[in-house]
XYZ file of N, CA and C in Angstrom:
339
model
N 123.879 72.000 107.649
C 124.142 71.604 106.290
C 123.486 70.260 106.044
N 122.861 70.121 104.901
C 122.175 68.886 104.559
C 123.100 67.993 103.735
N 123.269 66.747 104.150
C 124.071 65.780 103.412
C 123.302 64.484 103.306
N 123.577 63.691 102.272
C 122.986 62.370 102.140
C 121.482 62.416 102.168
N 120.884 61.748 103.178
C 119.434 61.706 103.297
C 118.844 63.091 103.526
N 119.566 63.945 104.225
C 119.102 65.305 104.458
C 118.972 66.077 103.166
N 119.904 65.866 102.257
C 119.873 66.533 100.962
C 118.693 66.036 100.134
N 118.445 64.735 100.166
C 117.310 64.159 99.426
C 115.990 64.682 99.973
N 115.869 64.760 101.293
C 114.631 65.270 101.885
C 114.467 66.752 101.594
N 115.569 67.486 101.505
C 115.471 68.902 101.173
C 115.013 69.096 99.735
N 115.490 68.229 98.833
C 115.036 68.295 97.438
C 113.532 68.052 97.346
N 113.037 67.108 98.138
C 111.589 66.851 98.178
C 110.834 68.072 98.681
N 111.392 68.730 99.690
C 110.753 69.921 100.241
C 110.676 71.029 99.199
N 111.715 71.180 98.375
C 111.696 72.171 97.304
C 110.561 71.884 96.332
N 110.377 70.609 96.010
C 109.342 70.228 95.047
C 107.940 70.420 95.598
N 107.800 70.423 96.925
C 106.479 70.596 97.549
C 106.065 72.052 97.699
N 106.969 72.978 97.448
C 106.636 74.405 97.571
C 105.529 74.739 96.579
N 104.494 75.400 97.061
C 103.343 75.699 96.206
C 103.618 76.858 95.263
N 104.441 77.810 95.687
C 104.691 78.977 94.856
C 106.085 79.518 95.140
N 106.772 79.936 94.062
C 108.085 80.579 94.194
C 107.889 82.069 93.993
N 108.320 82.854 94.986
C 108.132 84.299 94.956
C 109.521 84.953 95.012
N 109.775 85.876 94.087
C 111.038 86.607 94.071
C 110.859 87.926 94.819
N 111.782 88.217 95.727
C 111.753 89.505 96.414
C 112.250 90.583 95.444
N 111.981 91.840 95.782
C 112.473 92.947 94.946
C 113.989 92.914 94.840
N 114.625 92.596 95.957
C 116.095 92.502 95.974
C 116.580 91.422 95.014
N 115.926 90.266 95.020
C 116.325 89.158 94.146
C 116.159 89.535 92.677
N 115.069 90.210 92.345
C 114.833 90.636 90.967
C 115.923 91.605 90.528
N 116.260 92.538 91.399
C 117.295 93.525 91.104
C 118.654 92.842 90.890
N 118.989 91.898 91.765
C 120.262 91.195 91.652
C 120.302 90.298 90.411
N 119.198 89.674 90.072
C 119.147 88.855 88.846
C 119.456 89.714 87.632
N 118.858 90.889 87.576
C 119.104 91.799 86.453
C 120.556 92.252 86.415
N 121.125 92.610 87.568
C 122.516 93.054 87.636
C 123.483 91.948 87.221
N 123.167 90.723 87.602
C 124.083 89.597 87.383
C 123.736 88.787 86.143
N 122.814 89.303 85.356
C 122.404 88.681 84.101
C 121.943 87.238 84.281
N 121.156 87.015 85.325
C 120.521 85.731 85.572
C 119.014 85.916 85.329
N 118.388 84.928 84.729
C 116.959 85.057 84.486
C 116.185 84.362 85.599
N 114.983 84.857 85.820
C 114.122 84.242 86.837
C 113.759 82.810 86.430
N 113.626 82.565 85.136
C 113.284 81.218 84.674
C 114.428 80.236 84.961
N 115.674 80.700 84.879
C 116.820 79.847 85.219
C 116.777 79.463 86.692
N 116.500 80.445 87.526
C 116.423 80.199 88.975
C 115.280 79.236 89.283
N 114.115 79.491 88.680
C 112.950 78.621 88.913
C 113.218 77.200 88.443
N 113.876 77.050 87.296
C 114.142 75.696 86.797
C 115.083 74.942 87.730
N 116.064 75.645 88.309
C 116.947 74.986 89.284
C 116.171 74.553 90.523
N 115.267 75.408 90.981
C 114.502 75.083 92.197
C 113.465 73.989 91.947
N 112.884 73.956 90.763
C 111.861 72.960 90.447
C 112.463 71.628 90.003
N 113.717 71.637 89.585
C 114.414 70.431 89.180
C 115.782 70.412 89.873
N 115.807 70.055 91.160
C 117.026 70.209 91.970
C 118.050 69.090 91.820
N 118.187 68.528 90.626
C 119.147 67.427 90.446
C 120.593 67.883 90.629
N 120.899 69.161 90.360
C 122.264 69.668 90.500
C 122.535 70.285 91.866
N 121.570 70.216 92.774
C 121.762 70.719 94.130
C 122.737 69.787 94.853
N 123.858 70.355 95.350
C 124.835 69.505 96.014
C 125.132 69.920 97.446
N 124.686 71.114 97.850
C 124.966 71.541 99.225
C 123.892 72.514 99.695
N 123.508 72.390 100.949
C 122.537 73.287 101.585
C 123.131 73.731 102.915
N 123.168 75.054 103.123
C 123.644 75.584 104.408
C 122.499 76.390 105.014
N 122.097 76.015 106.210
C 121.009 76.715 106.891
C 121.527 77.995 107.516
N 120.673 79.020 107.498
C 121.005 80.306 108.100
C 119.985 80.620 109.175
N 120.300 81.609 109.983
C 119.358 82.070 110.996
C 118.329 82.974 110.311
N 117.055 82.670 110.502
C 115.979 83.462 109.925
C 115.547 84.529 110.920
N 114.892 85.564 110.399
C 114.439 86.675 111.248
C 113.270 86.268 112.138
N 112.375 85.451 111.608
C 111.194 85.028 112.368
C 111.262 83.539 112.648
N 110.592 83.115 113.713
C 110.586 81.712 114.096
C 109.864 80.849 113.076
N 108.905 81.411 112.336
C 108.118 80.637 111.386
C 108.815 80.465 110.036
N 110.016 81.023 109.896
C 110.730 80.983 108.623
C 111.939 80.047 108.689
N 112.315 79.537 107.543
C 113.540 78.753 107.388
C 114.335 79.398 106.263
N 115.594 79.721 106.518
C 116.434 80.370 105.511
C 117.610 79.457 105.183
N 117.903 79.316 103.888
C 118.944 78.397 103.449
C 119.716 78.974 102.267
N 121.005 78.641 102.190
C 121.812 78.879 101.000
C 121.830 77.568 100.225
N 121.426 77.615 98.969
C 121.393 76.431 98.119
C 122.484 76.547 97.076
N 123.263 75.498 96.894
C 124.378 75.485 95.958
C 124.071 74.507 94.828
N 123.967 75.039 93.592
C 123.692 74.240 92.402
C 124.929 74.257 91.497
N 125.387 73.080 91.100
C 126.539 73.004 90.210
C 126.084 73.293 88.783
N 126.681 74.325 88.191
C 126.380 74.662 86.786
C 127.371 73.924 85.888
N 128.631 74.046 86.193
C 129.676 73.282 85.510
C 130.850 73.153 86.479
N 131.962 72.694 85.972
C 133.118 72.434 86.847
C 133.623 73.696 87.545
N 133.458 74.848 86.909
C 134.017 76.088 87.439
C 132.995 77.054 88.022
N 131.714 76.807 87.835
C 130.679 77.733 88.305
C 129.668 77.031 89.191
N 129.267 77.760 90.230
C 128.227 77.299 91.136
C 127.203 78.413 91.278
N 125.935 78.074 91.126
C 124.856 79.025 91.332
C 124.419 78.941 92.792
N 124.459 80.051 93.489
C 124.034 80.101 94.884
C 122.709 80.863 94.939
N 121.714 80.223 95.544
C 120.397 80.836 95.692
C 120.065 80.854 97.179
N 119.787 82.033 97.709
C 119.389 82.155 99.107
C 117.858 82.181 99.109
N 117.267 81.210 99.820
C 115.811 81.079 99.844
C 115.296 81.136 101.273
N 114.022 81.446 101.359
C 113.335 81.530 102.639
C 112.027 80.762 102.514
N 111.836 79.746 103.356
C 110.584 79.004 103.388
C 109.683 79.645 104.437
N 108.471 79.984 104.027
C 107.478 80.465 104.970
C 106.163 79.792 104.613
N 105.728 78.907 105.492
C 104.565 78.046 105.238
C 104.817 77.268 103.958
N 103.915 77.346 102.982
C 104.103 76.580 101.750
C 104.741 77.403 100.631
N 105.174 78.621 100.946
C 105.776 79.497 99.939
C 107.301 79.476 100.034
N 107.931 79.624 98.872
C 109.381 79.676 98.783
C 109.758 81.045 98.230
N 110.456 81.823 99.032
C 110.883 83.164 98.633
C 112.351 83.103 98.205
N 112.658 83.654 97.041
C 114.039 83.786 96.595
C 114.517 85.144 97.087
N 115.505 85.149 97.972
C 116.003 86.368 98.594
C 117.071 87.019 97.719
N 118.034 86.233 97.268
C 119.082 86.732 96.366
C 119.719 85.546 95.674
N 120.531 85.847 94.681
C 121.219 84.796 93.933
C 122.492 85.350 93.312
N 123.483 84.486 93.173
C 124.738 84.904 92.558
C 125.503 83.668 92.081
N 126.525 83.925 91.260
C 127.379 82.863 90.742
C 128.703 82.905 91.493
N 129.169 81.739 91.952
C 130.494 81.611 92.561
C 131.409 80.980 91.532
N 132.603 81.552 91.403
C 133.583 81.031 90.462
C 134.689 80.340 91.220
N 135.031 79.141 90.802
C 136.023 78.330 91.510
C 137.387 79.007 91.549
N 137.826 79.581 90.427
C 139.143 80.215 90.390
C 139.212 81.387 91.374
N 138.151 82.155 91.443
C 138.125 83.286 92.368
C 138.140 82.797 93.814
N 137.399 81.732 94.104
C 137.402 81.155 95.460
C 138.802 80.695 95.861
N 139.506 80.077 94.909
C 140.870 79.611 95.191
C 141.797 80.779 95.507
N 141.671 81.865 94.743
C 142.497 83.047 94.983
C 142.199 83.676 96.348
N 140.938 83.728 96.711
C 140.547 84.277 98.017
C 141.085 83.397 99.130
N 140.997 82.091 98.982
C 141.502 81.158 99.989
C 143.010 81.356 100.201
N 143.766 81.496 99.126
C 145.211 81.715 99.223
C 145.505 83.054 99.893
N 144.779 84.085 99.519
C 144.974 85.410 100.115
C 144.723 85.368 101.618
N 143.659 84.675 102.028
C 143.337 84.592 103.456
C 144.416 83.876 104.241
N 144.982 82.827 103.667
C 146.070 82.097 104.363
C 147.256 83.012 104.597
N 147.532 83.875 103.647
C 148.690 84.774 103.769
C 148.449 85.914 104.733
N 147.221 86.429 104.770
C 146.960 87.645 105.523
C 146.239 87.427 106.854
N 145.761 86.239 107.122
C 145.053 86.049 108.392
C 145.811 85.117 109.232
């Protein structure tokens, strides 16, 4: 997870990406979730609302995979899963997280796990 200086350096890395490429899966999910590609691109090209980055295990050694969390408002967070490969940035999938739903899931897990 990137915090502080790590988050700032990650924002710089986003800005250095030469091209943003959407996978077929990402395009399909954007359509299903009523998110536009231009909204996703604007978040990636202007990462001022990026507040958390969680690294994931990538399939290949030459790739870097990350979950990016962008604050939309107090109750909504846009999550974009990206893959860095060389100078290209691939958008793998994207979705909206709702704070109220997260709270309900957290309470349910405490009771049942």
